[in-house]
Amino acid sequence: MVSASYLFAAVVALLPLVSAQLPRKSPVYPDEFQHELPIPPVKRPLATYTDRRTGKIMDFYEIKIKKFKKQLFPNLGEATLVGYDGIAPGPTFKVRKGRETVVRFVNEYDRPSAIHLHGSYSRAPFDGWAEDTIAPGYYKDYYYPNKQTGRSLWYHDHAVGITALNAYAGQAGFYLIEEPEVERRLDLPQGDYDIPLMFQSRFYTADGDISDISTETTSTYGDTFSVNGQILPRFSVEPRKYRFRMLNAAASRTFNFTLAGQDNDHIPFWVVGSDSGFLSHPVETTSLVQAMAERWEIVIDFSKFAGQNLVLKSAKTFVDEDYAGTGNVMQFRVGRRVKSRAGNGPLPGSLVDLDLPTVQDNMVVQQFNFSRRGPTGDWTINNKTFHDPLNRLVHNVPLGTTEKWILHGGGGWSHPVHIHLVDFQILERIPIEPRRPGTEPGRDYVTPYEAAALKDVADLGQNEQVTVLAKYAPWDGLYMFHCHNLVHEDHDMMAAFNVTALPEKGYSESGRFVDPMTQEFRAKPYPFRATNYRTAIAVLKKFSEMGAYNPKA
């Protein structure tokens, strides 16, 4: 159940809803709740290889980055988008835990790209280092372990200086690691009742195209919401439980979700999953704050609402700009007939035992300050920027050690902080004195759903300080951490940390995979119309023999 203190905090979080709204920049969308929610197609492998020495099974996929046209406003022209396989969102990967993959990304667009599988503990050359770009006409093979607990990952652009442009144009997709044994034990909604929801917020031009954000240096909040690429959709559901995998793929907007009934009352739902998989137990709530790049999985029980329409709404949050006509996100149209009772039982009292990091003697405590150089300057971490290669490495972390990182805001902006490679525990959130005029102190609590989760994004609201605890493993190498407001990231709120080997702990330096810019794994010219089966098998065999994801001693 939700505590009284948290209910009060949730109400406080919704107070900005009464603030003045700005005039819309986009045309008014005339078809609210008139179009059904699209579901991204599932990507199928081109080839499968079994290593006879180890029994390891690997799959090969190929994705092409393409420009395409799509009409988003029914009464206006087409928008120019860029997506994986020419769709946005891109196709969904569904991969069984422990089954490795190689994904070949081919750039058929005219801007460079880089791919980050967000939430995966990939080796450094396959993690999407921002400068490890794929030029137009080139391809890169990304090798993924898929050995973590079941979770909702997502793949998206990470190219230096243009991540916001590429992701805003459509370069994002779901990548799900599945654990069938755990799913069966928990008996949560599956199949047709397990739905991915990718949220986006954009501005649109008078002729229906997406806005040009190439000169934006502060934030692009958007005034028009879409889900799975459809503006203000409806979704027809049965009167039973559904599981929704929610991803905030917006460039700069934080959502504050509530579920409203016909009387505009707040209907409770249950949070069951986070960035890093299942929570320790379901958390009931009536509101959910979701910053950029966060994933939350929720269960909604529609059984009491047969024949009714419910609306998912979002309130203004933090210092995000609020525009006229925003608020509604999507509608649920509840039918009267249930086709299947599978996964529709009571939620279990507990879900999984979290592999929490443990506090160590003489543990390192490191503070990182997220700020801006003046009102229009670069966004920095510890007053350093990523485009300064001599200073972008801000910390060395011995492999296998646990550290406490203090993420300090205070400039009056919100910063969802993503740390690559690791899952972390959020220990504390405290308000700090505002330095930016006109902003209020931040929150003084960790939400109950955050407290029950492991994460890879820390929601650092305006004038807040968040403390996280993580074990830096299982690989050595150079990795990034950054603000996931993509405009801040591009202008240059990103830094690097180096996970170093400790031979005395049984770890040995594996030099082939520590440098994200290793030439062997860089992008290469794409000489094919499409990769054939024989080539795909040869690629899988090559990667299988590398031992990149062999367990450490």
Coordinates of C-alpha atoms in Angstrom, one line a residue:
M1 CA 0.0 0.0 0.0
V2 CA 1.0 3.6 -0.4
S3 CA 2.2 5.4 2.7
A4 CA 0.5 8.7 3.8
S5 CA 3.8 10.6 3.5
Y6 CA 4.2 9.4 -0.1
L7 CA 0.6 10.3 -1.0
F8 CA 1.4 13.8 0.3
A9 CA 4.6 14.0 -1.7
A10 CA 2.7 12.8 -4.8
V11 CA 0.2 15.6 -4.4
V12 CA 2.9 18.1 -4.0
A13 CA 4.6 16.8 -7.2
L14 CA 1.4 17.5 -9.0
L15 CA 1.0 21.2 -7.8
P16 CA 2.8 22.7 -10.9
L17 CA -0.3 21.6 -12.9
V18 CA -1.9 24.9 -11.9
S19 CA 0.9 27.0 -13.3
A20 CA 0.3 29.2 -16.4
Q21 CA 0.6 27.4 -19.7
L22 CA 2.5 28.7 -22.7
P23 CA 0.8 29.0 -26.1
R24 CA 1.2 26.0 -28.4
K25 CA 3.9 26.0 -31.0
S26 CA 2.5 23.0 -32.9
P27 CA -0.8 22.8 -34.7
V28 CA -3.8 21.4 -32.7
Y29 CA -4.1 17.7 -33.2
P30 CA -7.7 17.0 -34.3
D31 CA -7.9 13.3 -33.9
E32 CA -7.4 12.8 -30.1
F33 CA -8.1 9.1 -29.2
Q34 CA -9.3 8.3 -32.7
H35 CA -6.4 6.0 -33.8
E36 CA -5.5 2.6 -32.3
L37 CA -2.1 2.3 -30.6
P38 CA 0.4 0.7 -32.9
I39 CA 2.6 -2.1 -31.6
P40 CA 6.2 -2.3 -33.0
P41 CA 6.9 -5.5 -34.9
V42 CA 9.2 -8.1 -33.4
K43 CA 12.6 -8.4 -35.2
R44 CA 13.6 -11.9 -36.4
P45 CA 17.2 -13.1 -36.7
L46 CA 18.8 -13.6 -40.1
A47 CA 20.9 -16.5 -38.8
T48 CA 21.5 -18.7 -35.8
Y49 CA 24.8 -20.3 -34.9
T50 CA 25.6 -22.9 -32.2
D51 CA 29.2 -23.1 -31.0
R52 CA 29.9 -26.9 -30.9
R53 CA 32.7 -26.4 -28.3
T54 CA 30.6 -24.6 -25.7
G55 CA 27.0 -25.2 -26.8
K56 CA 26.5 -21.4 -26.9
I57 CA 23.7 -20.2 -29.2
M58 CA 24.0 -16.9 -31.0
D59 CA 21.7 -15.0 -33.3
F60 CA 22.5 -12.5 -36.0
Y61 CA 20.3 -9.5 -36.9
E62 CA 20.6 -6.7 -39.4
I63 CA 19.0 -3.2 -38.9
K64 CA 19.1 -0.5 -41.5
I65 CA 18.9 3.2 -40.5
K66 CA 16.6 4.8 -43.1
K67 CA 14.8 8.0 -43.7
F68 CA 11.1 7.7 -44.3
K69 CA 7.9 9.8 -44.6
K70 CA 4.8 9.4 -42.4
Q71 CA 1.7 11.5 -42.1
L72 CA 1.2 12.3 -38.4
F73 CA -1.5 15.0 -38.6
P74 CA -4.5 13.8 -40.7
N75 CA -5.1 17.3 -42.2
L76 CA -1.4 18.2 -42.9
G77 CA 1.6 17.0 -44.9
E78 CA 4.0 14.2 -44.2
A79 CA 6.8 14.3 -41.6
T80 CA 10.3 13.3 -42.4
L81 CA 11.6 10.8 -39.9
V82 CA 14.6 8.5 -39.5
G83 CA 14.1 5.1 -38.0
Y84 CA 15.6 1.6 -37.6
D85 CA 14.4 -0.5 -40.6
G86 CA 12.6 2.7 -41.7
I87 CA 10.0 2.7 -38.9
A88 CA 9.7 4.6 -35.6
P89 CA 9.8 3.1 -33.0
G90 CA 12.2 0.5 -34.5
P91 CA 11.4 -3.2 -34.3
T92 CA 11.3 -4.8 -30.9
F93 CA 14.0 -7.4 -30.0
K94 CA 12.9 -10.2 -27.8
V95 CA 15.9 -12.2 -26.6
R96 CA 16.0 -15.1 -24.1
K97 CA 18.5 -14.5 -21.3
G98 CA 21.9 -16.0 -22.0
R99 CA 21.4 -16.1 -25.8
E100 CA 24.0 -13.8 -27.3
T101 CA 23.4 -11.6 -30.3
V102 CA 25.3 -9.7 -32.9
V103 CA 23.3 -6.8 -34.4
R104 CA 24.6 -5.3 -37.6
F105 CA 23.5 -1.6 -37.9
V106 CA 23.8 -0.2 -41.5
N107 CA 23.6 3.5 -41.9
E108 CA 21.6 4.4 -45.0
Y109 CA 20.9 7.9 -43.8
D110 CA 23.0 11.1 -44.4
R111 CA 24.0 11.7 -40.7
P112 CA 26.5 9.7 -38.6
S113 CA 25.0 7.4 -36.0
A114 CA 26.1 5.3 -33.0
I115 CA 24.1 2.7 -31.2
H116 CA 23.8 2.3 -27.4
L117 CA 21.9 -0.7 -26.0
H118 CA 20.7 1.2 -22.9
G119 CA 20.8 -1.0 -19.8
S120 CA 23.1 -3.7 -21.2
Y121 CA 26.5 -4.4 -19.7
S122 CA 28.1 -4.6 -23.1
R123 CA 31.9 -4.5 -23.6
A124 CA 33.2 -1.1 -24.3
P125 CA 33.6 -1.4 -28.1
F126 CA 30.0 -2.4 -28.4
D127 CA 28.5 0.1 -25.8
G128 CA 27.9 3.0 -28.2
W129 CA 30.8 5.3 -27.3
A130 CA 29.7 8.7 -28.6
E131 CA 32.7 9.1 -31.0
D132 CA 32.5 5.5 -32.3
T133 CA 30.2 6.6 -35.1
I134 CA 28.8 4.8 -38.2
A135 CA 29.3 7.1 -41.2
P136 CA 26.7 7.1 -44.0
G137 CA 27.3 4.0 -46.1
Y138 CA 29.1 2.2 -43.3
Y139 CA 28.0 -0.6 -40.9
K140 CA 29.1 -1.7 -37.4
D141 CA 28.5 -5.1 -35.7
Y142 CA 27.5 -4.8 -32.0
Y143 CA 28.0 -7.9 -29.9
Y144 CA 25.6 -8.2 -26.9
P145 CA 25.8 -10.7 -23.9
N146 CA 22.1 -10.7 -22.8
K147 CA 23.1 -12.4 -19.5
Q148 CA 21.5 -9.9 -17.1
T149 CA 18.2 -10.5 -15.4
G150 CA 15.0 -10.1 -17.5
R151 CA 14.4 -6.5 -18.2
S152 CA 13.3 -3.9 -20.7
L153 CA 16.3 -2.4 -22.5
W154 CA 16.1 0.0 -25.4
Y155 CA 18.4 0.8 -28.3
H156 CA 18.9 4.3 -29.5
D157 CA 21.3 6.7 -31.1
H158 CA 24.3 8.0 -29.2
A159 CA 26.3 9.9 -31.8
V160 CA 28.4 12.7 -30.4
G161 CA 26.8 16.1 -30.7
I162 CA 23.7 14.9 -32.6
T163 CA 22.1 12.3 -30.4
A164 CA 19.1 14.7 -29.8
L165 CA 18.7 15.2 -33.6
N166 CA 18.8 11.5 -34.4
A167 CA 16.6 10.2 -31.5
Y168 CA 14.1 13.0 -31.9
A169 CA 13.8 12.0 -35.6
G170 CA 12.9 8.4 -34.5
Q171 CA 16.0 6.4 -33.8
A172 CA 14.8 4.3 -30.8
G173 CA 13.4 0.8 -30.2
F174 CA 12.7 -1.7 -27.5
Y175 CA 15.1 -4.6 -26.7
L176 CA 13.6 -7.1 -24.2
I177 CA 15.6 -9.7 -22.3
E178 CA 13.2 -12.5 -21.3
E179 CA 13.4 -15.0 -18.4
P180 CA 10.6 -17.4 -19.1
E181 CA 11.1 -19.3 -15.8
V182 CA 10.8 -16.2 -13.7
E183 CA 7.8 -15.0 -15.8
R184 CA 6.0 -18.3 -15.2
R185 CA 6.7 -18.2 -11.5
L186 CA 5.3 -14.6 -11.1
D187 CA 2.3 -15.3 -13.4
L188 CA 2.1 -11.7 -14.6
P189 CA 0.3 -10.7 -17.8
Q190 CA 2.1 -12.0 -20.9
G191 CA 1.7 -12.2 -24.6
D192 CA -1.2 -9.9 -25.8
Y193 CA -1.4 -8.5 -22.3
D194 CA 2.3 -7.4 -22.1
I195 CA 2.5 -4.1 -24.0
P196 CA 5.5 -1.8 -24.8
L197 CA 4.7 1.9 -24.6
M198 CA 7.3 4.4 -25.9
F199 CA 6.5 8.0 -25.0
Q200 CA 7.7 10.9 -27.0
S201 CA 7.0 14.7 -26.9
R202 CA 7.7 16.9 -29.9
F203 CA 7.0 20.2 -31.6
Y204 CA 5.6 20.2 -35.1
T205 CA 5.6 22.7 -37.9
A206 CA 2.5 24.2 -39.5
D207 CA 2.8 21.7 -42.4
G208 CA 3.0 18.6 -40.1
D209 CA 6.7 18.0 -40.0
I210 CA 8.8 17.5 -36.8
S211 CA 10.5 20.7 -35.7
D212 CA 14.2 21.5 -36.4
I213 CA 16.0 21.3 -33.1
S214 CA 19.5 21.6 -34.5
T215 CA 20.1 25.0 -32.9
E216 CA 18.5 24.2 -29.5
T217 CA 21.0 24.4 -26.6
T218 CA 18.7 24.4 -23.5
S219 CA 15.9 21.8 -23.9
T220 CA 13.1 20.8 -26.3
Y221 CA 10.1 19.9 -24.2
G222 CA 7.6 19.5 -26.9
D223 CA 3.8 20.2 -26.8
T224 CA 2.4 17.2 -28.5
F225 CA 2.6 13.7 -27.0
S226 CA 2.8 10.4 -28.9
V227 CA 2.9 6.8 -27.9
N228 CA 4.6 4.2 -30.1
G229 CA 4.7 6.8 -32.9
Q230 CA 1.0 7.7 -32.8
I231 CA -0.1 11.0 -31.5
L232 CA -2.7 10.7 -28.6
P233 CA -3.8 7.1 -29.4
R234 CA -6.4 4.9 -27.9
F235 CA -5.9 1.3 -26.9
S236 CA -8.7 -1.2 -26.7
V237 CA -8.3 -3.5 -23.6
E238 CA -10.2 -6.3 -22.0
P239 CA -11.6 -5.9 -18.4
R240 CA -8.6 -7.6 -16.8
K241 CA -4.9 -7.0 -15.8
Y242 CA -2.4 -5.7 -18.3
R243 CA 1.4 -5.2 -18.0
F244 CA 2.8 -2.0 -19.7
R245 CA 6.5 -1.5 -20.3
M246 CA 6.8 2.2 -20.2
L247 CA 9.8 4.0 -21.8
N248 CA 10.3 7.8 -21.8
A249 CA 12.1 8.4 -25.1
A250 CA 11.5 12.1 -25.2
A251 CA 14.5 14.5 -25.7
S252 CA 13.8 16.7 -22.7
R253 CA 10.4 16.1 -21.1
T254 CA 9.8 14.3 -17.8
F255 CA 6.3 12.8 -17.6
N256 CA 4.3 12.7 -14.4
F257 CA 1.7 10.1 -15.1
T258 CA -1.8 9.6 -13.5
L259 CA -4.6 7.4 -14.7
A260 CA -8.0 9.2 -14.7
G261 CA -11.4 7.6 -14.6
Q262 CA -14.7 9.0 -15.9
D263 CA -15.0 11.2 -12.8
N264 CA -11.4 12.4 -13.3
D265 CA -10.4 10.5 -10.2
H266 CA -6.9 9.0 -9.8
I267 CA -7.0 5.3 -10.3
P268 CA -4.3 3.2 -8.6
F269 CA -1.9 1.0 -10.5
W270 CA 1.1 -1.2 -9.5
V271 CA 4.8 -0.7 -10.4
V272 CA 6.4 -4.0 -10.9
G273 CA 9.6 -3.3 -13.0
S274 CA 12.3 -0.7 -13.5
D275 CA 15.3 -0.1 -15.7
S276 CA 17.0 -3.2 -14.3
G277 CA 14.2 -5.6 -14.2
F278 CA 11.6 -6.6 -11.6
L279 CA 11.2 -4.7 -8.4
S280 CA 11.6 -6.5 -5.1
H281 CA 7.8 -6.2 -4.6
P282 CA 4.9 -4.5 -6.4
V283 CA 4.3 -0.9 -5.4
E284 CA 0.9 0.6 -5.5
T285 CA 0.7 4.3 -6.5
T286 CA -1.6 6.8 -8.2
S287 CA 1.2 8.8 -9.9
L288 CA 4.5 7.9 -11.6
V289 CA 7.3 10.3 -12.4
Q290 CA 9.3 9.1 -15.4
A291 CA 12.3 11.0 -16.5
M292 CA 14.0 10.7 -19.9
A293 CA 15.4 7.1 -20.6
E294 CA 13.7 5.6 -17.5
R295 CA 11.8 2.4 -17.9
W296 CA 9.0 1.5 -15.5
E297 CA 6.7 -1.5 -15.8
I298 CA 3.3 -1.2 -14.4
V299 CA 0.2 -3.4 -14.0
I300 CA -3.3 -1.9 -14.5
D301 CA -6.4 -3.8 -13.5
F302 CA -9.2 -2.8 -15.8
S303 CA -11.7 -5.4 -14.4
K304 CA -13.8 -2.7 -12.5
F305 CA -14.1 -0.5 -15.6
A306 CA -15.8 -2.6 -18.2
G307 CA -17.5 -0.4 -20.8
Q308 CA -15.6 2.7 -19.6
N309 CA -12.8 4.9 -21.0
L310 CA -9.8 5.7 -18.9
V311 CA -7.2 8.4 -19.7
L312 CA -3.5 8.3 -19.1
K313 CA -2.5 11.9 -18.2
S314 CA 0.8 13.7 -17.5
A315 CA 1.2 16.8 -15.3
K316 CA 3.9 19.5 -15.5
T317 CA 7.0 18.4 -13.7
F318 CA 10.1 20.1 -12.4
V319 CA 11.0 23.1 -14.6
D320 CA 9.6 21.6 -17.8
E321 CA 7.7 24.1 -20.0
D322 CA 4.0 23.5 -20.0
Y323 CA 2.0 24.2 -23.1
A324 CA -1.7 24.7 -23.8
G325 CA -3.4 21.5 -24.9
T326 CA -1.1 19.1 -23.1
G327 CA -2.2 16.8 -20.3
N328 CA -3.7 13.8 -22.1
V329 CA -1.4 11.1 -23.3
M330 CA -3.6 8.1 -24.4
Q331 CA -7.0 6.6 -23.8
F332 CA -7.8 3.0 -22.7
R333 CA -11.2 1.8 -24.0
V334 CA -12.3 -1.0 -21.8
G335 CA -14.4 -3.8 -23.4
R336 CA -16.8 -6.2 -21.7
R337 CA -15.3 -9.6 -22.6
V338 CA -12.2 -11.3 -21.3
K339 CA -10.6 -13.8 -23.8
S340 CA -8.0 -15.2 -21.5
R341 CA -7.5 -15.5 -17.7
A342 CA -3.8 -16.4 -18.0
G343 CA -1.6 -14.0 -15.9
N344 CA -4.7 -12.4 -14.4
G345 CA -4.5 -13.6 -10.9
P346 CA -3.6 -11.6 -7.7
L347 CA -0.1 -9.9 -7.8
P348 CA 2.5 -11.8 -5.7
G349 CA 3.5 -10.1 -2.5
S350 CA 7.2 -10.3 -3.5
L351 CA 8.7 -10.5 -7.0
V352 CA 12.5 -11.1 -6.9
D353 CA 15.5 -10.8 -4.6
L354 CA 17.5 -7.8 -5.8
D355 CA 21.2 -8.2 -6.2
L356 CA 21.9 -5.1 -4.2
P357 CA 25.4 -3.7 -4.0
T358 CA 26.9 -3.9 -0.5
V359 CA 28.7 -1.2 1.4
Q360 CA 32.5 -1.9 1.7
D361 CA 35.1 -0.8 4.2
N362 CA 36.9 2.4 3.1
M363 CA 34.5 2.7 0.2
V364 CA 35.1 5.6 -2.2
V365 CA 32.5 8.4 -2.1
Q366 CA 32.7 10.5 -5.3
Q367 CA 30.7 13.7 -6.0
F368 CA 29.8 14.8 -9.5
N369 CA 28.3 18.3 -10.0
F370 CA 25.9 18.8 -12.9
S371 CA 25.8 22.4 -13.9
R372 CA 25.9 25.0 -16.7
R373 CA 28.5 27.6 -17.6
G374 CA 26.3 30.7 -17.4
P375 CA 22.7 31.0 -18.8
T376 CA 23.6 30.0 -22.3
G377 CA 26.9 28.1 -22.0
D378 CA 28.0 24.4 -22.1
W379 CA 26.4 21.9 -19.8
T380 CA 29.2 20.3 -17.6
I381 CA 30.1 17.6 -15.1
N382 CA 32.5 18.8 -12.5
N383 CA 33.0 21.8 -14.8
K384 CA 34.3 19.6 -17.6
T385 CA 32.9 18.8 -21.0
F386 CA 33.0 15.7 -23.2
H387 CA 34.5 17.6 -26.2
D388 CA 37.6 18.2 -24.1
P389 CA 39.4 14.8 -24.6
L390 CA 42.2 15.6 -22.1
N391 CA 39.7 16.2 -19.3
R392 CA 36.6 14.0 -20.1
L393 CA 38.0 11.1 -18.0
V394 CA 36.9 12.2 -14.5
H395 CA 37.3 8.9 -12.5
N396 CA 39.1 5.6 -12.4
V397 CA 37.2 2.7 -10.7
P398 CA 38.9 -0.6 -9.8
L399 CA 36.9 -3.4 -11.3
G400 CA 34.7 -5.3 -8.8
T401 CA 34.6 -2.5 -6.2
T402 CA 31.5 -0.7 -4.9
E403 CA 31.4 3.1 -4.8
K404 CA 28.9 5.7 -3.6
W405 CA 28.4 8.5 -6.1
I406 CA 26.7 11.8 -5.1
L407 CA 25.0 13.4 -8.1
H408 CA 24.6 17.1 -7.4
G409 CA 22.2 19.4 -9.3
G410 CA 21.5 22.8 -7.8
G411 CA 21.4 24.8 -11.0
G412 CA 17.6 24.8 -11.2
W413 CA 17.5 22.2 -14.0
S414 CA 16.5 18.6 -14.0
H415 CA 19.1 16.0 -15.1
P416 CA 18.2 12.3 -15.5
V417 CA 21.7 10.8 -15.0
H418 CA 22.5 7.5 -16.8
I419 CA 25.6 5.5 -15.8
H420 CA 26.6 3.0 -18.4
L421 CA 27.6 -0.6 -17.5
V422 CA 26.1 -0.8 -14.0
D423 CA 22.8 -1.2 -12.1
F424 CA 22.7 1.0 -9.0
Q425 CA 20.6 1.5 -5.9
I426 CA 19.2 4.9 -5.1
L427 CA 20.0 5.6 -1.5
E428 CA 18.9 9.2 -0.9
R429 CA 17.5 12.3 -2.4
I430 CA 17.8 15.7 -0.7
P431 CA 16.8 19.2 -1.7
I432 CA 19.5 21.8 -2.2
E433 CA 19.4 25.6 -2.1
P434 CA 18.5 26.9 -5.6
R435 CA 21.2 28.9 -7.4
R436 CA 19.0 29.7 -10.4
P437 CA 16.4 32.5 -9.7
G438 CA 12.8 31.5 -9.8
T439 CA 13.2 27.8 -9.0
E440 CA 12.2 26.0 -5.9
P441 CA 14.1 23.4 -3.8
G442 CA 13.7 19.8 -4.9
R443 CA 12.3 16.7 -3.4
D444 CA 13.4 15.3 -0.1
Y445 CA 12.4 11.6 -0.6
V446 CA 13.1 8.5 -2.7
T447 CA 9.8 7.3 -4.1
P448 CA 8.6 3.9 -2.9
Y449 CA 9.0 2.4 -6.4
E450 CA 12.6 3.7 -6.6
A451 CA 13.3 2.3 -3.2
A452 CA 12.2 -1.2 -4.4
A453 CA 14.3 -1.1 -7.6
L454 CA 17.7 -1.3 -9.2
K455 CA 18.2 1.5 -11.7
D456 CA 20.5 2.8 -14.5
V457 CA 18.9 6.3 -14.6
A458 CA 18.7 8.5 -11.5
D459 CA 16.0 11.1 -11.7
L460 CA 17.9 14.2 -10.5
G461 CA 15.1 16.8 -10.3
Q462 CA 15.6 20.6 -10.2
N463 CA 17.8 21.6 -7.2
E464 CA 18.2 18.0 -6.0
Q465 CA 21.1 15.8 -4.9
V466 CA 20.8 12.0 -5.3
T467 CA 23.2 9.4 -3.9
V468 CA 23.6 6.1 -5.7
L469 CA 25.5 2.9 -4.8
A470 CA 26.9 0.6 -7.5
K471 CA 29.3 -2.3 -8.0
Y472 CA 31.5 -1.6 -11.1
A473 CA 31.6 -4.9 -12.8
P474 CA 31.7 -7.3 -14.6
W475 CA 34.0 -5.8 -17.2
D476 CA 37.0 -3.4 -17.3
G477 CA 37.0 -0.7 -19.9
L478 CA 36.2 3.0 -20.6
Y479 CA 32.5 3.9 -20.2
M480 CA 30.3 7.0 -20.2
F481 CA 27.9 8.6 -17.8
H482 CA 25.8 11.7 -18.7
C483 CA 22.6 13.6 -18.5
H484 CA 19.8 12.0 -20.6
N485 CA 18.2 15.3 -21.5
L486 CA 19.6 14.8 -25.0
V487 CA 20.1 18.5 -25.5
H488 CA 22.3 18.7 -22.4
E489 CA 24.1 15.6 -23.5
D490 CA 24.9 17.0 -26.9
H491 CA 26.1 20.3 -25.3
D492 CA 28.3 18.6 -23.4
M493 CA 27.1 17.1 -20.2
M494 CA 28.9 13.8 -20.6
A495 CA 32.0 12.3 -19.0
A496 CA 34.0 9.1 -18.9
F497 CA 35.0 6.7 -16.2
N498 CA 37.6 3.9 -16.5
V499 CA 37.0 0.5 -14.9
T500 CA 40.5 -0.9 -14.3
A501 CA 41.5 -4.5 -13.7
L502 CA 42.7 -5.8 -10.3
P503 CA 44.9 -8.9 -10.9
E504 CA 45.0 -9.6 -7.1
K505 CA 41.2 -10.1 -7.2
G506 CA 41.4 -12.6 -10.0
Y507 CA 40.7 -10.1 -12.8
S508 CA 43.1 -9.7 -15.7
E509 CA 43.3 -6.9 -18.1
S510 CA 41.6 -7.9 -21.4
G511 CA 43.0 -5.2 -23.6
R512 CA 41.1 -6.2 -26.7
F513 CA 37.8 -4.9 -25.2
V514 CA 38.7 -2.0 -22.9
D515 CA 39.1 0.7 -25.5
P516 CA 35.7 1.7 -27.1
M517 CA 37.6 3.0 -30.2
T518 CA 39.5 -0.2 -30.9
Q519 CA 40.0 -0.2 -34.6
E520 CA 39.1 -3.9 -35.0
F521 CA 35.5 -3.1 -34.1
R522 CA 35.1 0.3 -35.8
A523 CA 32.5 0.8 -38.6
K524 CA 33.4 -0.4 -42.1
P525 CA 32.1 0.4 -45.6
Y526 CA 28.9 -1.6 -46.4
P527 CA 29.5 -3.4 -49.7
F528 CA 26.2 -5.4 -49.8
R529 CA 22.6 -4.8 -50.7
A530 CA 21.9 -7.1 -47.7
T531 CA 24.0 -9.4 -45.6
N532 CA 23.5 -13.0 -46.6
Y533 CA 23.2 -16.1 -44.4
R534 CA 26.7 -17.4 -45.0
T535 CA 28.3 -14.1 -44.1
A536 CA 26.1 -13.9 -41.0
I537 CA 27.2 -17.3 -39.8
A538 CA 30.8 -16.4 -40.3
V539 CA 30.4 -13.3 -38.2
L540 CA 28.7 -15.2 -35.4
K541 CA 31.5 -17.8 -35.4
K542 CA 34.2 -15.0 -35.3
F543 CA 32.6 -13.3 -32.3
S544 CA 31.9 -16.6 -30.5
E545 CA 35.6 -17.4 -30.6
M546 CA 36.6 -14.0 -29.1
G547 CA 35.6 -14.9 -25.5
A548 CA 34.4 -11.3 -24.9
Y549 CA 31.8 -12.4 -22.4
N550 CA 33.5 -15.4 -20.8
P551 CA 33.0 -15.3 -17.0
K552 CA 35.7 -13.6 -15.0
A553 CA 37.8 -15.8 -12.7

